[in-house]
Every structure is written in structure tokens, then in C-alpha cells.
Coordinates of C-alpha atoms and ligand atoms in Angstrom, one line a residue:
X26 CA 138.2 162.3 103.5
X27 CA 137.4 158.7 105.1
X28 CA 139.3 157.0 107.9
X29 CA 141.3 153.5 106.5
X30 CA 138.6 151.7 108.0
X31 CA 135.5 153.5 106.3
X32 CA 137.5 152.8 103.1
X33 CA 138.1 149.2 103.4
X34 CA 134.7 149.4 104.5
X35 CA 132.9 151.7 101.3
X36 CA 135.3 150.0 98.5
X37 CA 135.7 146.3 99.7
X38 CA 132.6 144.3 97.7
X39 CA 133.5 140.0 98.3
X40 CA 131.3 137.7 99.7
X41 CA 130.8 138.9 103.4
X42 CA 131.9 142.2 103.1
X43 CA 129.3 145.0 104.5
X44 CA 129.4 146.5 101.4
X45 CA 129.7 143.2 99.2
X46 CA 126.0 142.3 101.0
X47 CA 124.5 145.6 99.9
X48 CA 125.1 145.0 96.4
X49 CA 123.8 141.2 96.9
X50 CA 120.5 142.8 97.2
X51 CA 120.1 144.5 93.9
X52 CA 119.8 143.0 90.3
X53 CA 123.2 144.2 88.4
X54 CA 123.7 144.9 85.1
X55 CA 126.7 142.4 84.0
X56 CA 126.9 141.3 80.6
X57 CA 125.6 142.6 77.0
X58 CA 122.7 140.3 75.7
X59 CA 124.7 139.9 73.0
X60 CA 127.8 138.0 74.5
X61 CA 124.8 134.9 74.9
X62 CA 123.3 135.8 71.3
X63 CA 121.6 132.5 71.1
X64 CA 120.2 129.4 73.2
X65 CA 123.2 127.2 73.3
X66 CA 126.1 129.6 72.4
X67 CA 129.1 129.2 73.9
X68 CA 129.1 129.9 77.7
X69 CA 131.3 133.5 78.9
X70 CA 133.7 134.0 81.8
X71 CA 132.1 136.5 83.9
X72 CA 133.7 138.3 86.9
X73 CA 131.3 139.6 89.9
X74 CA 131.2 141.1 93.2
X75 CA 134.6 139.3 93.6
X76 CA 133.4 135.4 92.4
X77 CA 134.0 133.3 89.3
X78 CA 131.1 133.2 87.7
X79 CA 130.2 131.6 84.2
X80 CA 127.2 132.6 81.9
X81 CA 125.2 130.9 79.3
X82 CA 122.7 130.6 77.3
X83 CA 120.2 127.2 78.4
X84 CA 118.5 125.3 75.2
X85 CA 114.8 127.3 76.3
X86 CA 116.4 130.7 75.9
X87 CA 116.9 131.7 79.7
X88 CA 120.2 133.1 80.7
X89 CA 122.0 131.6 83.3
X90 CA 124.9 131.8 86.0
X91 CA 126.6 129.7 87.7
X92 CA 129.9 129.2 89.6
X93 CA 132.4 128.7 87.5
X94 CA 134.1 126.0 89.7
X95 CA 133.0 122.6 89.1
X96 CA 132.2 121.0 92.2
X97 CA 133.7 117.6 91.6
X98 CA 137.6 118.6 91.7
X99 CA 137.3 122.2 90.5
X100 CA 137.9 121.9 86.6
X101 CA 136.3 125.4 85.1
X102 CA 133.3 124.9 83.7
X103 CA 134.0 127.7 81.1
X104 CA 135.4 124.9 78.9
X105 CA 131.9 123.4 79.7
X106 CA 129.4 122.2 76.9
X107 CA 126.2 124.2 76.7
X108 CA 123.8 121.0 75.8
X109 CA 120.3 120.0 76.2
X110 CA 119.4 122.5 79.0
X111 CA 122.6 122.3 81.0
X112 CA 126.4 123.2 81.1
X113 CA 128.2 119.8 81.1
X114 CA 131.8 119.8 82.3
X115 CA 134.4 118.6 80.0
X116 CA 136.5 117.1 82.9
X117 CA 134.0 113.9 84.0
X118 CA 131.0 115.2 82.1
X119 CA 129.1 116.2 85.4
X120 CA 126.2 118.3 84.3
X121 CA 124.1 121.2 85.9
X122 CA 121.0 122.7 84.7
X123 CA 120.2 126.9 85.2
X124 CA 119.4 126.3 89.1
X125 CA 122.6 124.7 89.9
X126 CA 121.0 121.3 90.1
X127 CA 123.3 118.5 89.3
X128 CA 121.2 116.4 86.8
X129 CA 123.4 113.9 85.2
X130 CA 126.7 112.4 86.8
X131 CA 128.0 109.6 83.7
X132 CA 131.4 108.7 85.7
X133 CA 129.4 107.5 88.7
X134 CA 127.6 104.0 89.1
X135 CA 124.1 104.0 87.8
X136 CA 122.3 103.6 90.9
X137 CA 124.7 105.9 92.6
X138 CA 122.2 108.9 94.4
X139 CA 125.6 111.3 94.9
X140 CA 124.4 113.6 92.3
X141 CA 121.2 114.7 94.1
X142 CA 123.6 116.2 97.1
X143 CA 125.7 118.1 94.9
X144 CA 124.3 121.6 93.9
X145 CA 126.1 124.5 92.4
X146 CA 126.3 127.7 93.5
X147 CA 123.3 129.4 90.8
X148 CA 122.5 132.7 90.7
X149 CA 119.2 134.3 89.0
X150 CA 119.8 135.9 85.9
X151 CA 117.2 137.9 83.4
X152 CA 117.5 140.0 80.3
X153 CA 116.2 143.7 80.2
X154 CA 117.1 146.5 77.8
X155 CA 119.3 144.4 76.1
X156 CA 121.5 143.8 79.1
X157 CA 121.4 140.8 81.2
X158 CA 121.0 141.2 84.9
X159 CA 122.0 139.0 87.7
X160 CA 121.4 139.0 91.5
X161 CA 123.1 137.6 93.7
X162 CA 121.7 137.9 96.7
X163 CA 119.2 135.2 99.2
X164 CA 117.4 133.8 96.8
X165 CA 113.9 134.6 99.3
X166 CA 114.7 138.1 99.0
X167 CA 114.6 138.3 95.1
X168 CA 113.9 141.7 93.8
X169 CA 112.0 143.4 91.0
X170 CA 113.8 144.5 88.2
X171 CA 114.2 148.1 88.6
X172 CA 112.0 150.3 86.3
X173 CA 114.6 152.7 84.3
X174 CA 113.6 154.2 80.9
X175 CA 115.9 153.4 79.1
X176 CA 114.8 149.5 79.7
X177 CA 111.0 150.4 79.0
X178 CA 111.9 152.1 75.9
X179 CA 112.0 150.2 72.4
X180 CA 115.8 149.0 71.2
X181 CA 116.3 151.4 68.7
X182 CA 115.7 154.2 71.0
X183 CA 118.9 153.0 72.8
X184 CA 121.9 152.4 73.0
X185 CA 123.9 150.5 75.9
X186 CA 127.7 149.7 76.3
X187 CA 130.1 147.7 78.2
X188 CA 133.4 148.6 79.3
X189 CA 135.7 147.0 81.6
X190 CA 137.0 149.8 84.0
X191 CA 140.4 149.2 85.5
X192 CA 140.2 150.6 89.3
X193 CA 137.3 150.3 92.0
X194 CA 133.4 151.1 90.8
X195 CA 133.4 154.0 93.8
X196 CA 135.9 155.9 91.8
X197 CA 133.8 156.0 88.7
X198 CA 130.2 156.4 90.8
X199 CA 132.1 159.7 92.3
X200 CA 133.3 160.8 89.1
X201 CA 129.4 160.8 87.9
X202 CA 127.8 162.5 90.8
X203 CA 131.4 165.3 90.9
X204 CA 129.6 167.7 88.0
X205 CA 132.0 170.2 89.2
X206 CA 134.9 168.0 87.0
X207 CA 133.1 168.1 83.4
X208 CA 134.0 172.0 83.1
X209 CA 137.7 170.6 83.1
X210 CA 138.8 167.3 82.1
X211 CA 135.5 167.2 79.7
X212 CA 136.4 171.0 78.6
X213 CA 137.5 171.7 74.4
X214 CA 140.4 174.8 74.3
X215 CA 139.1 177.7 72.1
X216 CA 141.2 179.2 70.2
X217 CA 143.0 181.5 72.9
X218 CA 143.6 178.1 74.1
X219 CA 141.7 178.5 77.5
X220 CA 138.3 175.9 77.9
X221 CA 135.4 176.7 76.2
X222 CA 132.6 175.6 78.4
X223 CA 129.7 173.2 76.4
X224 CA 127.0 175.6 77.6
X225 CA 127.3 179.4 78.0
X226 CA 125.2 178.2 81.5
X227 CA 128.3 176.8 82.8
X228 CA 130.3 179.8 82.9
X229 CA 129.1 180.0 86.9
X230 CA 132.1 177.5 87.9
X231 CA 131.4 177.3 91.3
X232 CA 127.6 176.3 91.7
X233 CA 126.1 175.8 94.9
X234 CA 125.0 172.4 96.2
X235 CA 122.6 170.6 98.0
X236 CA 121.2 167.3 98.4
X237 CA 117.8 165.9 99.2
X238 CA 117.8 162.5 100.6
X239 CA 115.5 160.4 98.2
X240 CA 113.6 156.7 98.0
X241 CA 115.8 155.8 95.2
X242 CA 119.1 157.4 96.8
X243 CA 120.1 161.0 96.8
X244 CA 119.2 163.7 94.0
X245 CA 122.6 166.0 94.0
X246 CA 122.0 169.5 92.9
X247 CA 123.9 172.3 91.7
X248 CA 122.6 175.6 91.2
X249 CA 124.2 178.4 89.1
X250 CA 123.2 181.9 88.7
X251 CA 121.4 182.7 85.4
X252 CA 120.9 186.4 84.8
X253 CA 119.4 188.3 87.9
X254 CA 116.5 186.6 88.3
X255 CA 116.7 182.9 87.4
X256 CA 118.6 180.1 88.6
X257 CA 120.4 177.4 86.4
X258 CA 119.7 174.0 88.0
X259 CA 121.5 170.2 87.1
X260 CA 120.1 167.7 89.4
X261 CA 121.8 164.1 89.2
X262 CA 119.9 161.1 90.9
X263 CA 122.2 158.5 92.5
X264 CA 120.2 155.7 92.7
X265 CA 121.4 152.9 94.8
X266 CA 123.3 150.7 94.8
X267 CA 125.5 152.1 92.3
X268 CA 123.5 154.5 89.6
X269 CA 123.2 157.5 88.2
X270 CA 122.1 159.7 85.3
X271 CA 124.0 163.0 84.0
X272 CA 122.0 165.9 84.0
X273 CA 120.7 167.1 81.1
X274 CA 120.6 165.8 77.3
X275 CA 122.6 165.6 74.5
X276 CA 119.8 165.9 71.5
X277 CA 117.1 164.7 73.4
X278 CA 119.1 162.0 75.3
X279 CA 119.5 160.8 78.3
X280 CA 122.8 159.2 79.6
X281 CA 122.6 156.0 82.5
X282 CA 125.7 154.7 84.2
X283 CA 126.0 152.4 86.4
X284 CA 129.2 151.2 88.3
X285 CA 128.8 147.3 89.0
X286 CA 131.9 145.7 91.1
X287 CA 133.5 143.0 89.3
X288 CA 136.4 142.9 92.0
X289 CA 137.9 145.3 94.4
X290 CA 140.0 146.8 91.8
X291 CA 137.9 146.2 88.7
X292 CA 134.9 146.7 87.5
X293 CA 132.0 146.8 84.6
X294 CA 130.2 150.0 83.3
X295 CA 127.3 150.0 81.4
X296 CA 126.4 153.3 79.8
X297 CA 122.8 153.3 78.1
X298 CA 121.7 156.7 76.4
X299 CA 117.8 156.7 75.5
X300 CA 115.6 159.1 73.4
X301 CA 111.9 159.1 73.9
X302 CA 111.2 160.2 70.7
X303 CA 113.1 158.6 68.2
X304 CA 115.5 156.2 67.0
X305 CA 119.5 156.9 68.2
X306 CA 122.9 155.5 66.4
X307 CA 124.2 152.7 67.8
X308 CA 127.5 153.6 69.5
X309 CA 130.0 152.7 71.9
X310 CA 131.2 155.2 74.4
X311 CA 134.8 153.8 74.7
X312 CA 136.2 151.4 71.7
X313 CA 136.7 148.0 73.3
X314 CA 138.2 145.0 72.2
X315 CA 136.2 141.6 72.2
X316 CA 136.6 141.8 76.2
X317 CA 135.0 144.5 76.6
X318 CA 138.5 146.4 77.9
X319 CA 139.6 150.0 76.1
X320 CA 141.6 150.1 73.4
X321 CA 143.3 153.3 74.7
X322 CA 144.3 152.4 78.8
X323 CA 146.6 153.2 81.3
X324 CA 149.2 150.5 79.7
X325 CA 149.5 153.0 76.1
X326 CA 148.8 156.0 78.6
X327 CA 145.1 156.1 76.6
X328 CA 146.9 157.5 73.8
X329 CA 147.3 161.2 75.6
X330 CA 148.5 163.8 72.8
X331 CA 150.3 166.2 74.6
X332 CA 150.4 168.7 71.6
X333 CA 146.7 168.2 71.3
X334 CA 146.7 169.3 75.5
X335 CA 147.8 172.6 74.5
X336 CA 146.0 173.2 71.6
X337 CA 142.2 171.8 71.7
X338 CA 141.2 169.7 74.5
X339 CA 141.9 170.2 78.3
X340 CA 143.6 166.6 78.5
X341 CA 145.1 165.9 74.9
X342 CA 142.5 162.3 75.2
X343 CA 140.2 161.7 73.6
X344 CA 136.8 160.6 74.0
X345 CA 134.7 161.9 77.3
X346 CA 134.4 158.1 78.7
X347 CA 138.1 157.6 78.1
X348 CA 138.7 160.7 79.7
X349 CA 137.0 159.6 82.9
X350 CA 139.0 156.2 82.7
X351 CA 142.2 157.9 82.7
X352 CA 141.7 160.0 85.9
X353 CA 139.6 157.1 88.0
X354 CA 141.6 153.9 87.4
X355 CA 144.7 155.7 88.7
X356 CA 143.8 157.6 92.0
X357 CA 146.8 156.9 93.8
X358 CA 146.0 153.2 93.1
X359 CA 143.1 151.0 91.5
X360 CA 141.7 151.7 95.1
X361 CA 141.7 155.1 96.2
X362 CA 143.5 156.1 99.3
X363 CA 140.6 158.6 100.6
X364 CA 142.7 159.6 103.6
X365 CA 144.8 162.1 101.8
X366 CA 141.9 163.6 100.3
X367 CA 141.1 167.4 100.6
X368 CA 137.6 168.0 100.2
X369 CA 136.0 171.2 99.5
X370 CA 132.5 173.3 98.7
X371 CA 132.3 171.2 95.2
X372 CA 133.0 167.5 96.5
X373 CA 129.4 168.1 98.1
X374 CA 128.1 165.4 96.1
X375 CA 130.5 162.8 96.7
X376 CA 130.7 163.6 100.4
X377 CA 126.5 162.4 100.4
X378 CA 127.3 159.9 98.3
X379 CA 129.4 158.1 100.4
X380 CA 127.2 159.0 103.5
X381 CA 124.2 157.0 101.8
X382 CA 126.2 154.5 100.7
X383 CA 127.8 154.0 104.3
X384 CA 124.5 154.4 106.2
X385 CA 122.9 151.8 103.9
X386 CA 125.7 149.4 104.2
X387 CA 125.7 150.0 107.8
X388 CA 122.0 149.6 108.4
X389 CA 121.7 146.3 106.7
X390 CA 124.4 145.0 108.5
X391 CA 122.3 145.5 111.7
X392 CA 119.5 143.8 109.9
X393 CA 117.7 146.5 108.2
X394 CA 116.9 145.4 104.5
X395 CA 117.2 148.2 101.7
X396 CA 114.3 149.1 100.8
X397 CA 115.0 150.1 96.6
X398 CA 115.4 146.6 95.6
X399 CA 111.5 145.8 96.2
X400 CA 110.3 149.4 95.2
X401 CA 111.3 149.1 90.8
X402 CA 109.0 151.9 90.5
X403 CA 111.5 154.5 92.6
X404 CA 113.9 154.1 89.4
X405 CA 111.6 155.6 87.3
X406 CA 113.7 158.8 86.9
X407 CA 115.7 161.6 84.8
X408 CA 118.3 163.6 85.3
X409 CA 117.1 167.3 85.1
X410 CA 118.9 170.4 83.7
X411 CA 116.6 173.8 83.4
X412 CA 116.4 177.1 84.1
X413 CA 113.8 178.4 86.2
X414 CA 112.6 181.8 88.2
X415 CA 114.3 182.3 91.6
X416 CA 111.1 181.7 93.4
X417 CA 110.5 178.0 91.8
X418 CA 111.7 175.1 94.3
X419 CA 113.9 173.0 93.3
X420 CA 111.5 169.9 95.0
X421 CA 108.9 171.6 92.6
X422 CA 110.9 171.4 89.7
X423 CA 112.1 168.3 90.3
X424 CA 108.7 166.8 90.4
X425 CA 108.0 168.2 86.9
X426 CA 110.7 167.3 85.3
X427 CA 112.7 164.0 86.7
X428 CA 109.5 161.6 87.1
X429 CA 108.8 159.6 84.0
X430 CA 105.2 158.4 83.0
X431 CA 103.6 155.2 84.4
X432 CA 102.1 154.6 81.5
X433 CA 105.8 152.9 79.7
X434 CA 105.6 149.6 80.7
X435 CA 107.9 146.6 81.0
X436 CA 108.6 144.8 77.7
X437 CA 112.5 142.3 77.4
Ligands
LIG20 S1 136.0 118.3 87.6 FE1 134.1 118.7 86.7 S2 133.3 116.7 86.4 FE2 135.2 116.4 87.3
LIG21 FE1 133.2 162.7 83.4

């Protein structure tokens, strides 16, 4: 449970906000390379940490965001042309290049110098994994692009989607590091119609935790009892600002989410599931329109079957994303009122999420920089799901198993 004020303070992510500076220091994953296939193309409406934003593509390739407010009498450069290095809006023709400079201003007198005091807001933008990335933040205090797998591996050993989530990006980030909800809403009914676990491991349904504070963020732990000698451990990083990756594979792969804010009651997810070894299909976690928002949502109630409920699958919903969707975007609200909360053994996870998050919010405030953004290496991580002796540490096994190889390197 938080107090009102630790609320407002955890969820609220606008220009100013405690919580809206934290994320203005990391690189976000925002928009699908795709929706800028080509220099030129037409320019996207994009929606972040609470601004207007628009994207494009610039004439040399280089993705690009800016405000999307023009700064002459507000027209929205969305309807902007993408030409000759530059977004030109359709209002008065004003037109700004990738850094926000204002470079040509044709309804002005030819000697007139007004354009060089007119800048727009600009933000950096840059293309990994197939995603584009944008930060926000002072532009002195650019970071390094963070070093996850699944952008150092090639493109056909991934596969990353978009979805527009309908509800604040802490509700999702808790559902990912709360393992103690995939036994239920996640769970198929057997045929004597009670949930058939995915593992014969996860019969142990109440799994100690613990938490080991980390560069990256937190690594949340849970630890079953295998047999009388072993333990069953699923170790989830949380990597700040707003990361994580499931424990264990599913063939081989790995699954990356990250919650990224659009607004206070919105926000993008970007799943990305990576095999080192070979080539994976191409597939979308939730169907989404050309928008990016699921087909099944709260307005068709994601399609629940309610015979289906009693029959095969714990919720009657299908898909595991859409699953998710249904429980976060309604908890009590798009934003969730955490005063009325009841937290027990198993919320262990979220409880330390939130801590981190709070601390790290809190700390910057007072002038203490994160220091993640500036350490890519840190996010060189898995998620980790094995069974082990009794007498292994966890901190040992972790080591083994969650740190990936130097030797993948950065490619676009
Ligand atoms: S409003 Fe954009 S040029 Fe006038
Ligand atoms: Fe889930």
C-alpha cells in the first residue's frame, strides 16, 4: 500500500514531475522502426511522457522528434511535409530540420533574421533492434543506448511488438515483476477443470522471496522447493527505469518488456522475445490495429468467453498479453488507487519495485543523477529459471546464468 501522495508521486510522469525527470534520463523505446520505414515517409503522431511529440523520417535516414506544436501559432505539424531534410508546416510553410532548428521561414521578409530565434523543442532519437528510441532528457546528460540482447542479436533472431496499453505503465511493470499471478490468470483448466500449472515446478504456489538490490535495478527472486534437496529458482531483473525480463524461456527464448509512459493513464509496451541460436516467427503478442491498440479491450470486454472460463482457461481470454491488459488497465481506474491495497508474502516483488523506483526518483530530485543511464553494459542481462542443489547461492547462480557475453556487440 502507498499513501495518496507516494502515488501521485510513483505514477504521475509530465514534464516536472519527480518521476517524469527519472524517465527523462533514460533512452525509451517508443515507436516500431517500421512506422518510419523509409527516409521521407510520412511523419507519426507520437505520445510521450505526457508531450505531443511527432516523428519522422529526415531525407539522410536519421529518425527524428520533435514537438508537435508549431511554434508560429500552434498548427500541428503532423500534417507537416517531410522534405529535403526537414518537416515543413503546412500552415505558413515554417520549416525545421532534426535539431529543432528553424531553417527556412517563406512568409517572412527576406532579410528578416526571426527564424534564427525560433527553435523547436527536439529531442534525440536513434534506431536499435528494430525499435526507435528517444530521450528526452538534458541534452548534456545524453546516455548510451542500453546494451540488451535482444538489440545485439541479428533481426531474425527476434521479434519485437507494440501495443498501446490503456492504464498507467506501473500497473503493467508490477504485473511483470508479480510471478506469483502467472499460476492464475496465465493458468489452462485440465480436464477436472481446476488450473493446470505450465511446469510441474510450479506446483509450489507460494515460493519464497527475496531481492538483491542491483546496478541495473533489483533482481526479484522466488524460490520453490524441488524434491528434498534442490531448490527451484525464477529470478526476474527489473532494470530501471521501467524493464524487465520473465524468467525462464519458451523454446530457447527470452521475453523483454518494457513499460514506457505515454501519459498518466496510457502507455506503450514493447515486448521483444530473442533466441540465441536461431531464427524465431515473427509474431505479435496482442493483435493490434494500425495504432498499435488491441483489437480485444476493455470497450468489447477483450472478448471474455465466459463458457470457455469454466471449461479451459482460468479467465475465458485469450492470449497471455491480452490477459494482462484486462486485469492492469482496470485497477480500480487507469490509475491505480494503491491505498486500498492489501499486500501480502507474494507482493514482495512489487513492494521493492516501488521502493527503487521511489528512492531513485527521490534521489535525483535532490540532485543525485541515476547512474544506469551512463553504465549500457549493466543491461546486459537474462532472466534465469533453474534448479539447483540447496547449498548453491542464488548470487552464485545468478552469475552463471543471467550475465550475457561481451563478446555480442552493437550493430542497428
Ligand atoms: S502555424 Fe506553423 S507556420 Fe504558421
Ligand atoms: Fe502476466
Amino acid at each position: 500500500m502507498l499513501s495518496r501522495k507516494e502515488n501521485t508521486y510513483i505514477t504521475e510522469i509530465g514534464p516536472g514531475t519527480p518521476m517524469g525527470n527519472l524517465f527523462r534520463r533514460y533512452w525509451l523505446p517508443a515507436l516500431m522502426a517500421e512506422e518510419l520505414p523509409e527516409a521521407d515517409c510520412p511523419p507519426v503522431r507520437l505520445k510521450l511522457l505526457g508531450e505531443d511529440l511527432v516523428a519522422f523520417r529526415t531525407t539522410s535516414g536519421r529518425p527524428a522528434v520533435l514537438d508537435t506544436w508549431c511554434p508560429h501559432r500552434n498548427a500541428n505539424l503532423f500534417w507537416g511535409r517531410n522534405e529535403e531534410d526537414g518537416l515543413r508546416c503546412v500552415y505558413h510553410g515554417w520549416k525545421f530540420d532534426a535539431d529543432g532548428a528553424c531553417v527556412d521561414m517563406p512568409n517572412e521578409p527576406p532579410r528578416s533574421r526571426f527564424a534564427e530565434k525560433i527553435r523547436q523543442p527536439a529531442y534525440q532519437a536513434v534506431e536499435r533492434g528494430g525499435v526507435i528510441w528517444v530521450y528526452m532528457g538534458p541534452p548534456d546528460l545524453s546516455p548510451a543506448i542500453p546494451e540488451l540482447e535482444w538489440t545485439l542479436v541479428p533481426p531474425s533472431q527476434r521479434s519485437v511488438s507494440k501495443r498501446i496499453q490503456e492504464c498507467n505503465w506501473l500497473q503493467n511493470l508490477e504485473g511483470e515483476v508479480d510471478s506469483s499471478h502467472a499460476n492464475f490468470l496465465h493458468a489452462q483448466l485440465g480436464p477436472d477443470r481446476r488450473p493446470v500449472r505450465n511446469d510441474e515446478r510450479d506446483e509450489d504456489l507460494h515460493p519464497v522471496f527475496s531481492i538483491l538490490e542491483t546496478d541495473y535495478g533489483l533482481a526479484i527472486c522466488a524460490r520453490r522447493d524441488a524434491g528434498t534437496d534442490k531448490y527451484y529458482w525464477r529470478i526476474t531483473p527489473f532494470m530501471l527505469p521501467s524493464y524487465t525480463i520473465i524468467p525462464g524461456t519458451y523454446g530457447g527464448s527470452y521475453t523483454f518488456t518494457g513499460a514506457v509512459p505515454r501519459d498518466d493513464t496510457s502507455m506503450i509496451g514493447i515486448t521483444a522475445t530473442w533466441n540465441l541460436e536461431h531464427d524465431i516467427p515473427q509474431r505479435p503478442f496482442v493483435e493490434v490495429d494500425a495504432n498499435y491498440n488491441s483489437l480485444q479491450n476493455k470497450r468489447n470486454d477483450y472478448l471474455i468467453d465466459r463458457e470457455a472460463q469454466k471449461t479451459v482457461s482460468f479467465t475465458g481470454i485469450r492470449g497471455v498479453r491480452v490477459q494482462d491488459m484486462a486485469v492492469q488497465e482496470d485497477q480500480r481506474g487507469p490509475i491505480s488507487d494503491r491505498t486500498t491495497e492489501h499486500l501480502g508474502a507474494s507482493d514482495t516483488g512489487v513492494i521493492a519495485t516501488r521502493r527503487r523506483l521511489l528512492a531513485q526518483a527521490q534521489a535525483l530530485h535532490k540532485g543525485t543523477e541515476p547512474s544506469q543511464p551512463h553504465d549500457p553494459q549493466a543491461y546486459r542481462l537474462r532472466s534465469m529459471a533453474v534448479v539447483a542443489d540447496r547449498s548453491v547461492p542464488w548470487q552464485e547462480l545468478m552469475a552463471e546464468h543471467m550475465h550475457i557475453p561481451t563478446t555480442l556487440t552493437m550493430s542497428s
